[in-house]
Coordinates of C-alpha atoms in Angstrom, one line a residue:
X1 CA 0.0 0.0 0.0
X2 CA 0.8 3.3 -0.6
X3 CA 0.3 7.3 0.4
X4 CA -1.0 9.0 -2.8
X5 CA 0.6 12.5 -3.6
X6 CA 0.6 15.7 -5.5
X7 CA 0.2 14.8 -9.4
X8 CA 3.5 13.6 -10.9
X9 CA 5.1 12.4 -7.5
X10 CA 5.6 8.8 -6.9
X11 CA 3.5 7.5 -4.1
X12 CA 5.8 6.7 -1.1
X13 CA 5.1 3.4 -0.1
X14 CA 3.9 1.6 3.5
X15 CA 6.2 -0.8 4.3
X16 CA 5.1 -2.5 7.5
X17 CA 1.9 -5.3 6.6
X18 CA -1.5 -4.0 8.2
X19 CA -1.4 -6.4 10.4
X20 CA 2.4 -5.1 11.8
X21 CA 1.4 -1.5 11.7
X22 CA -1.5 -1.8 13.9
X23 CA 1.0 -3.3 16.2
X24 CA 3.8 -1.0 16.4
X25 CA 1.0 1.5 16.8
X26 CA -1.0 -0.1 19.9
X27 CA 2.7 -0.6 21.3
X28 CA 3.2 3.5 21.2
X29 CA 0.1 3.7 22.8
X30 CA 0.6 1.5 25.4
X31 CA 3.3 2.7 26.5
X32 CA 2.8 6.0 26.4
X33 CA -0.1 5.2 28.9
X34 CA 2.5 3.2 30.8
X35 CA 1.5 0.0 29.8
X36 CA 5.0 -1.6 29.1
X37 CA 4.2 -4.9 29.5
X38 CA 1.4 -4.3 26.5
X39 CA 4.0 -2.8 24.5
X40 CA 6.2 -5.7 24.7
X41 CA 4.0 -8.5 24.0
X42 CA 2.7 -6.5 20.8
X43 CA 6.6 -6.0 20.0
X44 CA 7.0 -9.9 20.2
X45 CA 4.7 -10.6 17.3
X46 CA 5.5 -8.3 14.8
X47 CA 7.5 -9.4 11.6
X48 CA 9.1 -7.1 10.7
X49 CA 10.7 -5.7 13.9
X50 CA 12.8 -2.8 11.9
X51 CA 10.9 -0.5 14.5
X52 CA 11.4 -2.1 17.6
X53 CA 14.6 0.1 18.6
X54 CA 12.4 2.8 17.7
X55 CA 9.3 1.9 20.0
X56 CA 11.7 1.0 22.9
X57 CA 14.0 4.2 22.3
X58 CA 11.1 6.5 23.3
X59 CA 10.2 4.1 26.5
X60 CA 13.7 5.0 27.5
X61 CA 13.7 8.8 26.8
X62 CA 10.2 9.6 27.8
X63 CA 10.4 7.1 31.4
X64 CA 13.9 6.6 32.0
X65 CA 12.9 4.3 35.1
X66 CA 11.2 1.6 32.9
X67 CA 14.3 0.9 31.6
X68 CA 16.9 -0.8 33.9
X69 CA 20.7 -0.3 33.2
X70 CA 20.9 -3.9 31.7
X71 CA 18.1 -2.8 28.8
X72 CA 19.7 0.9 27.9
X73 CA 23.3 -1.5 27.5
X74 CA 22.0 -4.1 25.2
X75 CA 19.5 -1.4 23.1
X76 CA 23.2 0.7 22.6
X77 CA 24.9 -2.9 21.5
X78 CA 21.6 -3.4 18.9
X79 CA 20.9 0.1 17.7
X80 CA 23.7 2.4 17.6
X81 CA 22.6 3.8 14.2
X82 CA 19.2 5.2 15.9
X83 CA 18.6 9.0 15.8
X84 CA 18.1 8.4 19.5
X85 CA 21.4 6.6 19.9
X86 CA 23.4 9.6 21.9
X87 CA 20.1 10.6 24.0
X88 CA 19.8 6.6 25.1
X89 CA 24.2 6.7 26.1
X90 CA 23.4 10.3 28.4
X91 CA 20.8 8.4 30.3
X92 CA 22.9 5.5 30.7
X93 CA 25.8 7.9 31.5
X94 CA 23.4 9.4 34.3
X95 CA 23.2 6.0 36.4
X96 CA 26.5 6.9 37.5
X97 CA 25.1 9.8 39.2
X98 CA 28.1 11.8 39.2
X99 CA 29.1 14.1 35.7
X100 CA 32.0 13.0 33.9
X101 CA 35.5 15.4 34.1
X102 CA 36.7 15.2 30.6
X103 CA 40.1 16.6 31.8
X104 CA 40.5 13.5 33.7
X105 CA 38.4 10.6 32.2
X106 CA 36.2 9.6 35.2
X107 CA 33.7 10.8 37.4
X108 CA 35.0 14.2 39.6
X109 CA 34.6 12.5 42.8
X110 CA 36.6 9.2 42.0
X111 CA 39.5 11.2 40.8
X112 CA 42.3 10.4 42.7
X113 CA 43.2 13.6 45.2
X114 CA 40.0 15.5 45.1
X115 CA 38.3 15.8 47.5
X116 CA 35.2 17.8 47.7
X117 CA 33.2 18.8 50.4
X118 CA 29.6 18.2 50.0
X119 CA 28.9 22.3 50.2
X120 CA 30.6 22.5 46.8
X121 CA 27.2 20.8 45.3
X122 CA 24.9 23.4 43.5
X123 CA 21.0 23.6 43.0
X124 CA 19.8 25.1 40.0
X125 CA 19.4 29.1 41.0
X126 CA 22.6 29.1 42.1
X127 CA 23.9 27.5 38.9
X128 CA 22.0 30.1 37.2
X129 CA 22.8 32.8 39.1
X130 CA 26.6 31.8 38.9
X131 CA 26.5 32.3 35.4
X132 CA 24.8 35.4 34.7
X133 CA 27.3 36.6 37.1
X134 CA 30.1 35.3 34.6
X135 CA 31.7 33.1 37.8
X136 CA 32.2 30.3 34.5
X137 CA 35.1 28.4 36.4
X138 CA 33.4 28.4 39.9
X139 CA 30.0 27.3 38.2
X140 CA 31.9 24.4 36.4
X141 CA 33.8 23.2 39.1
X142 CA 30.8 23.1 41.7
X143 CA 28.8 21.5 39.1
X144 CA 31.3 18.7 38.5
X145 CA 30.8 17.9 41.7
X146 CA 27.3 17.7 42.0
X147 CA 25.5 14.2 41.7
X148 CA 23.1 14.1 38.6
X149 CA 20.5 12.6 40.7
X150 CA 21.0 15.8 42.7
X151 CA 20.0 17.4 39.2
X152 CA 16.9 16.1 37.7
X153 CA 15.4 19.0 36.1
X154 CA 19.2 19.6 34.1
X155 CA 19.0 23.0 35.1
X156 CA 22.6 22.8 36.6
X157 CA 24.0 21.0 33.6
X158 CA 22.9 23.0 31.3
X159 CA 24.4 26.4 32.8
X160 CA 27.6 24.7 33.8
X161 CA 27.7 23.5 30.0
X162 CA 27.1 26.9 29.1
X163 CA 30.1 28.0 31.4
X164 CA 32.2 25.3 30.1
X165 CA 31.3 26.6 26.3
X166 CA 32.5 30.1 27.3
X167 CA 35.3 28.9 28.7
X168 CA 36.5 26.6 25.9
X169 CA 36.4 23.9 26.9
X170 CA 34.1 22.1 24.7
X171 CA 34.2 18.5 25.0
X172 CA 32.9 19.0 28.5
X173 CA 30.6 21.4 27.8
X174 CA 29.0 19.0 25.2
X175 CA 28.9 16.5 28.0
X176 CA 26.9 18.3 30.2
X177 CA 25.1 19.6 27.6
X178 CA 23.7 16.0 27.3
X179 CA 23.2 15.4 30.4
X180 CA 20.5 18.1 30.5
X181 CA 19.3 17.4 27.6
X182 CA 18.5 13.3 28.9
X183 CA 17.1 15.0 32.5
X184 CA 14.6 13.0 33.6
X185 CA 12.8 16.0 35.2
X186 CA 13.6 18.8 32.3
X187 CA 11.0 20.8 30.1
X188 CA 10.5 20.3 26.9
X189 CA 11.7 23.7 26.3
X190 CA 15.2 22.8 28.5
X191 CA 15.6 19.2 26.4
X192 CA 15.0 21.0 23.2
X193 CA 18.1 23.9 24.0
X194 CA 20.4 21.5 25.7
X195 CA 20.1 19.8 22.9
X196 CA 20.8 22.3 20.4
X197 CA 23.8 23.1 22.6
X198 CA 24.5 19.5 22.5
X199 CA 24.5 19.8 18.4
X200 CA 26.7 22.6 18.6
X201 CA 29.5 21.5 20.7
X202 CA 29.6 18.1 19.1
X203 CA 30.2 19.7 15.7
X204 CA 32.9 22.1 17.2
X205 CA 34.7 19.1 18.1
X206 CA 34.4 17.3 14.9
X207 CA 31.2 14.5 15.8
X208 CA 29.3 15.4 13.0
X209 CA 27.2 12.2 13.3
X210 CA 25.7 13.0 16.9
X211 CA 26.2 16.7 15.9
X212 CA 23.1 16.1 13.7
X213 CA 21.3 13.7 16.0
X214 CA 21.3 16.2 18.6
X215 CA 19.9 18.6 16.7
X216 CA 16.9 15.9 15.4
X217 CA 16.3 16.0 19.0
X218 CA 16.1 19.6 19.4
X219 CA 14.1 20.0 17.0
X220 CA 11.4 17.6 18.1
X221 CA 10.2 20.5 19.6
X222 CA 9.0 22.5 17.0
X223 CA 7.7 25.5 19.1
X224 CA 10.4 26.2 21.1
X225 CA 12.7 29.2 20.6
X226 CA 16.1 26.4 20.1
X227 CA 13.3 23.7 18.0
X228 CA 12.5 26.2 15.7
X229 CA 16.7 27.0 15.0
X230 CA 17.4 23.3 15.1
X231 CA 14.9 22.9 12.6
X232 CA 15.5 25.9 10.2
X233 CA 19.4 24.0 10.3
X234 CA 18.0 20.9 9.0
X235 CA 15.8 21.6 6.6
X236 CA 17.8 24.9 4.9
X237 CA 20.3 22.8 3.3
X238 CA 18.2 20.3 1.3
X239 CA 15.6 23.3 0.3
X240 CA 16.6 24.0 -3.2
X241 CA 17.0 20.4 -3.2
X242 CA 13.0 20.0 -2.6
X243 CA 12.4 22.8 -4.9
X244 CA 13.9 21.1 -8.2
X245 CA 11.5 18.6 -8.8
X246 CA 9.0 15.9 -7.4
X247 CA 10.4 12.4 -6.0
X248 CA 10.1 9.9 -8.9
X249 CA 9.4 6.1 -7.7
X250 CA 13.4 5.7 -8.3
X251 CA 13.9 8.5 -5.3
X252 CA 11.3 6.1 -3.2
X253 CA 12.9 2.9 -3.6
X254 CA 16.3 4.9 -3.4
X255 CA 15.4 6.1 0.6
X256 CA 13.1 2.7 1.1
X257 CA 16.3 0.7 0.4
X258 CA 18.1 2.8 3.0
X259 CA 17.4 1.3 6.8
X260 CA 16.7 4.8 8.0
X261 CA 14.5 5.2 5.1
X262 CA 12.9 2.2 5.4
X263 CA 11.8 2.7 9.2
X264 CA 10.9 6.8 8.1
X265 CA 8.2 5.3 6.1
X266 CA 7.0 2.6 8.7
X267 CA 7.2 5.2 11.3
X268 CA 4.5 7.5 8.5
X269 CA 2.6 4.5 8.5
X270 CA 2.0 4.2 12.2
X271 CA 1.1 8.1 12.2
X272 CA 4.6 8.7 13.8
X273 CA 5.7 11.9 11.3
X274 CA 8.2 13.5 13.9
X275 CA 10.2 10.4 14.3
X276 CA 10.0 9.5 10.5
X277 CA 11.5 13.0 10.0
X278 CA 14.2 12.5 12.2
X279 CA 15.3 9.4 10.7
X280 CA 15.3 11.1 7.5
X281 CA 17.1 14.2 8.7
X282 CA 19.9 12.6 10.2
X283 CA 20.1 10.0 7.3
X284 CA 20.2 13.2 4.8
X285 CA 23.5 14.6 7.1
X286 CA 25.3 10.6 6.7
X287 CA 24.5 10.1 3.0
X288 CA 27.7 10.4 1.2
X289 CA 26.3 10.7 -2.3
X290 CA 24.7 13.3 -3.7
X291 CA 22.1 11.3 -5.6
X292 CA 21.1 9.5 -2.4
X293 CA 20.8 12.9 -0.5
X294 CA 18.6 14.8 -3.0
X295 CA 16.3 11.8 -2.9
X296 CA 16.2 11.6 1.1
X297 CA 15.4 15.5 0.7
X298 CA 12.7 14.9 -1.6
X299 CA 10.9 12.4 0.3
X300 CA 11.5 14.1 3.4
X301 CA 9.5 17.0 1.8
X302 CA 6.9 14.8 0.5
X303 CA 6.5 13.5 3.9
X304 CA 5.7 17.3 4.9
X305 CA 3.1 17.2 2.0
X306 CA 1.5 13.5 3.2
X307 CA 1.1 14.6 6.9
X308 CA -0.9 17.5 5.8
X309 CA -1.2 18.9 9.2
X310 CA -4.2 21.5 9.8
X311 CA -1.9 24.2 10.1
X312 CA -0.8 23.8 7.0
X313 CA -4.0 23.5 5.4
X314 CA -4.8 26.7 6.8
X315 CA -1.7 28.9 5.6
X316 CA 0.2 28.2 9.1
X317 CA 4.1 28.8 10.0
X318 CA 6.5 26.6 8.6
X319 CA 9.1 28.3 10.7
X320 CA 7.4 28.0 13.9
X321 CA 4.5 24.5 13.3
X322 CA 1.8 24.8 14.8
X323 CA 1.3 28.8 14.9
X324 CA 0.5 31.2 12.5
X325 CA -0.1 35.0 13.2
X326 CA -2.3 37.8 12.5
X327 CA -1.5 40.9 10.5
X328 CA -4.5 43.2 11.6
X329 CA -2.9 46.5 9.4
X330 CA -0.3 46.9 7.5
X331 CA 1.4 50.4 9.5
X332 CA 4.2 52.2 7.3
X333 CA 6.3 54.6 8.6
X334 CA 6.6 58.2 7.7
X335 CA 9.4 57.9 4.4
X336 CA 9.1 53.8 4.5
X337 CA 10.8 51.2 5.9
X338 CA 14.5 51.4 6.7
X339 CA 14.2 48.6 9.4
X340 CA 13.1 45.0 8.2
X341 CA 9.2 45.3 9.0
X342 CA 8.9 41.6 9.6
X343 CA 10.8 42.7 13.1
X344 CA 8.9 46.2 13.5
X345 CA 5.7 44.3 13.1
X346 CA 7.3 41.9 15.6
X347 CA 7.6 44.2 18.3
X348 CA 4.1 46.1 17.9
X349 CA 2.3 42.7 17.9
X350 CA 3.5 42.6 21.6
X351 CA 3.7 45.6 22.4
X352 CA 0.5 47.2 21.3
X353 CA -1.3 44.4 19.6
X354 CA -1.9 46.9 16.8
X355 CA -3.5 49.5 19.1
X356 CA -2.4 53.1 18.0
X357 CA -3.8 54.8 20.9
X358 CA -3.0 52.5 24.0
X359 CA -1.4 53.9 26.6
X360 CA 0.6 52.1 29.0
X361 CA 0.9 52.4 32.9
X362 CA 4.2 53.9 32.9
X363 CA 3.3 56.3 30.0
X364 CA 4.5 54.5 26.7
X365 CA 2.4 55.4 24.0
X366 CA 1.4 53.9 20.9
X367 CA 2.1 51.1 18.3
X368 CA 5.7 50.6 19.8
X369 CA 5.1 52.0 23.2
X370 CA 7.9 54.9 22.8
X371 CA 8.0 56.9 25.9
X372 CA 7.3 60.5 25.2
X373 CA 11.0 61.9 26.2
X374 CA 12.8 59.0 24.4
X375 CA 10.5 59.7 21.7
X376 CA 11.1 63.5 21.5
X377 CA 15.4 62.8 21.4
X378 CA 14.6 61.2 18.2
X379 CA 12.0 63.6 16.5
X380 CA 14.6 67.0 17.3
X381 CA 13.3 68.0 20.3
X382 CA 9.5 67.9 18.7
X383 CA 6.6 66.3 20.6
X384 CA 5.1 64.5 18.1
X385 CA 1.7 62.6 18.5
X386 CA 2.5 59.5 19.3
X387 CA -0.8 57.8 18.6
X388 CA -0.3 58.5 14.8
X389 CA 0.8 55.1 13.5
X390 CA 2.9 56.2 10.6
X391 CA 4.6 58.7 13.5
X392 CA 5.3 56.2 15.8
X393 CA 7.0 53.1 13.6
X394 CA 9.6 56.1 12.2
X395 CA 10.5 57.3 15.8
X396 CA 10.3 53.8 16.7
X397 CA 12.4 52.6 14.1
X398 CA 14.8 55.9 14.6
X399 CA 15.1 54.5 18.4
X400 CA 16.3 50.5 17.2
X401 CA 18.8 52.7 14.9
X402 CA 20.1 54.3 17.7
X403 CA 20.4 51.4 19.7
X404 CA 22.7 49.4 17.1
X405 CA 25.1 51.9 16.4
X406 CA 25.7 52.5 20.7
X407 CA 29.1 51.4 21.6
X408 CA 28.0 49.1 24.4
X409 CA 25.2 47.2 22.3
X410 CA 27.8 47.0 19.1
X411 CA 24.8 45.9 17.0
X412 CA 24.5 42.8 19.0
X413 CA 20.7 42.1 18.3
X414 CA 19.7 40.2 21.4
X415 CA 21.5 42.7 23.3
X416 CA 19.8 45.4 21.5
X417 CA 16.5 43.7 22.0
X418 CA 17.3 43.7 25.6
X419 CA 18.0 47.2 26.0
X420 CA 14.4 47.9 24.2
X421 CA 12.8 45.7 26.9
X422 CA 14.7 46.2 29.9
X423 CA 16.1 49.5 29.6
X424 CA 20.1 50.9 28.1
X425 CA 21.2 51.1 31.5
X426 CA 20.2 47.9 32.9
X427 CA 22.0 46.0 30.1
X428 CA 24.9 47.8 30.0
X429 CA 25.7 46.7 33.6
X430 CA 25.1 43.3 33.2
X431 CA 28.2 41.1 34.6
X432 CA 28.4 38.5 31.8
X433 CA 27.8 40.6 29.1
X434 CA 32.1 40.6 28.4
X435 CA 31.9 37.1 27.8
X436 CA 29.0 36.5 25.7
X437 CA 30.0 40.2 23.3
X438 CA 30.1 38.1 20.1
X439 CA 27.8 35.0 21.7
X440 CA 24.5 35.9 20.7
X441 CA 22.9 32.9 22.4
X442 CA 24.8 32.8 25.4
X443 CA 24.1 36.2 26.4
X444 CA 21.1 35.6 25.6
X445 CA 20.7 33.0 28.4
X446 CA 22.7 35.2 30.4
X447 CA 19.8 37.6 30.9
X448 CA 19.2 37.7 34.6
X449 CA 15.4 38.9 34.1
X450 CA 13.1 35.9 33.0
X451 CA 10.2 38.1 31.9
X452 CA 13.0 40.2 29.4
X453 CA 14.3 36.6 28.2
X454 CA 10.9 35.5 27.0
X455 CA 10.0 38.8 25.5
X456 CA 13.1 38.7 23.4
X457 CA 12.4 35.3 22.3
X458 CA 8.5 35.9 21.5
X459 CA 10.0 39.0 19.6
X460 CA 12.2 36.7 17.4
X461 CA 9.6 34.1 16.8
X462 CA 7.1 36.6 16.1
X463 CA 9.7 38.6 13.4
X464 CA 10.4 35.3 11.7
X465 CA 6.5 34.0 11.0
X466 CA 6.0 37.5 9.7
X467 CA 9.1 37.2 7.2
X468 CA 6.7 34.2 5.8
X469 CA 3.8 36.1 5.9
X470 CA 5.9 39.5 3.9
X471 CA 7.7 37.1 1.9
X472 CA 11.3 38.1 3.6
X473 CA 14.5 36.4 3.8
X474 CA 14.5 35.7 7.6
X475 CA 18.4 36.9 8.5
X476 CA 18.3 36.6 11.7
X477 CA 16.5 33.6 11.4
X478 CA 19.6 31.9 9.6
X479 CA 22.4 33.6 11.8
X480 CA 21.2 32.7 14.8
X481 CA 20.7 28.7 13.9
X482 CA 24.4 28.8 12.6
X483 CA 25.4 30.0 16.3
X484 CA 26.7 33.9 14.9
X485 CA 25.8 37.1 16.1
X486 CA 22.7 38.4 14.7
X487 CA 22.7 42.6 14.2
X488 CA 19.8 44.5 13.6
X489 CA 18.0 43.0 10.1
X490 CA 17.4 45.8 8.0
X491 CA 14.9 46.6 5.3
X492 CA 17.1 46.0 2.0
X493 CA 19.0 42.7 3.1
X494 CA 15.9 40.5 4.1
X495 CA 14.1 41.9 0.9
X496 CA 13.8 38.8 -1.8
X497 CA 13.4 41.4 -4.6

């Protein structure tokens, strides 16, 4: 059987039997309700069993505690080449409770001569606040000696990562980046950055294999601020790829033929898309010739067409799935845009939800909430009216301007964006701000105000669905997922025309 397509595209086959798909499907559910024992027994009579590593892999991610040591060892010895291979080695890594030195090859508190008291451990504020502080070594170190069952939430791995990034020292970083990226307690939203971090460190240090595994994972998550770069990584490469032409039924038995392929299009079968495309994302990253990874690419974007989510029936984000966003009125500023609008528009939808006239509690005033003394330094000493849309978006954009060219934001976007939210003189004494200046990401998470850290992500998200919607190159968009510093997008370079 087979999943008919757009005319002229081959039809990309199902290659479990009925009878096996209704399996592998009752075994997800199952599980997922915490039936293991349901799972298993359907896992026992399927045929073809190219699936089962599949099917157990997310037992062992999503309920570490269902699966004893002796099961996380033999799945590693049976399915290595699994997307989910390097998440399945951090939780095996975690049983030893304490976090690996790299420096010395063993767990911190087995090294021979240290010995650490046990106020050296760290809870998760304190790793946070040690690294917005920019204490990176005292983080690390306190960290290292910290028990991963005293961190199930990955909250202290992932900052001391973070510390051990900014320090240099990589491999260790991308250790403890896995470690919070496999924490049994973490948030989606933590999983998905760790793991991005994860992606990133394993490709500084040459592992270009779980490089691109970790950032499947990431990805996964295809909402949050790190899924949607881990995802825009992915699928940029292969997108002119997708654009040539329609898969033919060589490109289907090309993937099918592949063992990744062939378990993509079981796991479509079973109604299992986001697992189907990470086996055909990290497959697309391992193929060595180029035939075989335009095919992948083209089936992988079939797949996109086949699962024919609502949101994209209805015109909804392919940056961000599962959102799309309004654009009540199309504001211009006075002389046009200088700015890219995509951001502009960006700002206002939080701001002012499109309200010329609203007035805030502290005084801000209108589409971009421009207080009326900030405001009047950019219009020559003139109170304009501040309610006038066209008036507001060119102070407005005069301000953001302003705010790239200062010599403490160095058109560093996210610290720009900060200043906007929180205020040029908050930012500008922030401790880890040093360390981060060309790390757009780090000081990102090095913003000690949560509320200003989820505004400037909301900001970002909200900039990059409305590229889609103005048919804009998204710059930032791209810079950001390649782990660069991101400036101020302007008008003329995200223009497509």
């Amino acid at each position: 059987m087979a999943v008919p397509m757009r005319q002229g595209q081959a039809a990309l086959s199902h290659p479990l039997s009925p009878s096996d798909a209704a399996r592998i499907r009752t075994a997800f559910e199952s599980q997922a309700a915490g039936n293991f024992g349901q799972a298993d027994a359907q896992l026992q009579q399927v045929r073809d069993s190219s699936l089962t590593g599949t099917v157990l892999a997310e037992r062992c991610l999503s309920a570490p505690s269902a699966c004893p040591t002796s099961m996380l060892e033999d799945w590693l010895a049976r399915y290595t080449d699994l997307p989910q291979a390097p998440m399945v080695q951090a939780v095996l890594e975690s049983r030893h409770d304490m976090p690996t030195n790299v420096s010395a090859g063993y767990p911190v508190n087995a090294a021979p001569g240290v010995n650490r008291a046990s106020g050296d451990v760290i809870n998760a504020a304190e790793a946070q606040n040690l690294y917005i502080q920019g204490q990176d070594q005292r983080l690390l170190d306190r960290a290292l000696a910290t028990p991963i069952s005293r961190d199930a939430t990955g909250k202290v791995a992932f900052y001391a990562g973070l510390s051990a990034w900014r320090l240099g020292e990589v491999p260790q970083a991308q250790l403890l980046f896995a470690q919070a990226a496999s924490a049994d307690r973490g948030t989606t939203e933590l999983h998905s950055a760790a793991a991005w971090w994860a992606s990133r460190a394993a490709g500084q240090i040459g592992n270009t294999k779980d490089a691109s595994r970790w950032l499947v994972q990431s990805a996964r998550c295809g909402d949050c601020f790190y899924g949607v770069l881990a995802r825009r990584t992915l699928t940029r490469d292969s997108t002119q790829l997708h654009e040539a032409r329609v898969p033919t039924i060589a490109d289907v038995g090309a993937v099918s033929a592949r063992p990744a392929g062939h378990r993509a299009l079981a796991l479509l079968q079973v109604g299992r898309v986001d697992l189907a495309e990470a086996e055909l994302h990290t497959d697309w990253t391992q193929a060595r010739n180029p035939n075989e990874r335009q095919s992948i690419a083209l089936i992988a974007h079939a797949m996109g067409d086949a699962a024919d989510t609502p949101v994209r029936r209805t015109g909804g984000s392919q940056l961000v799935p599962g959102h799309s966003i309004d654009l009540p009125q199309r504001f211009t500023p006075q002389g046009g845009f200088v700015v890219d609008p995509a951001l502009i528009y960006a700002i206002v939808s939080i701001e002012s939800r499109f309200q010329p006239r609203v007035v805030s509690r502290s005084g801000a005033r209108g589409l971009m909430q421009l207080m009326p003394r900030t405001a009047a330094n950019f219009a020559g000493g003139r109170k304009e009216d501040l309610s006038n849309p066209s008036v507001n978006l060119l102070i407005g954009q005069r301000y953001l301007m302003a705010l790239a060219q200062d010599e403490h934001i160095n058109n560093h976007l996210i610290r720009l964006l900060a200043s906007y939210a929180a205020g040029h003189t908050a930012v500008a004494h922030w401790n880890a701000s040093e360390q981060s200046e060309n790390e757009s990401l780090s000081f990102l998470e090095a913003i000690p105000t949560p509320q200003v850290r989820k505004w400037i992500e909301t900001v970002l998200l909200h900039s990059w669905m409305y590229s889609e919607k103005l048919n804009r190159r998204p710059v930032s968009l791209d810079l950001l997922a390649e782990g660069k510093k991101a400036q101020l997008p302007m008008e003329e370079e995200t223009s497509l025309q």
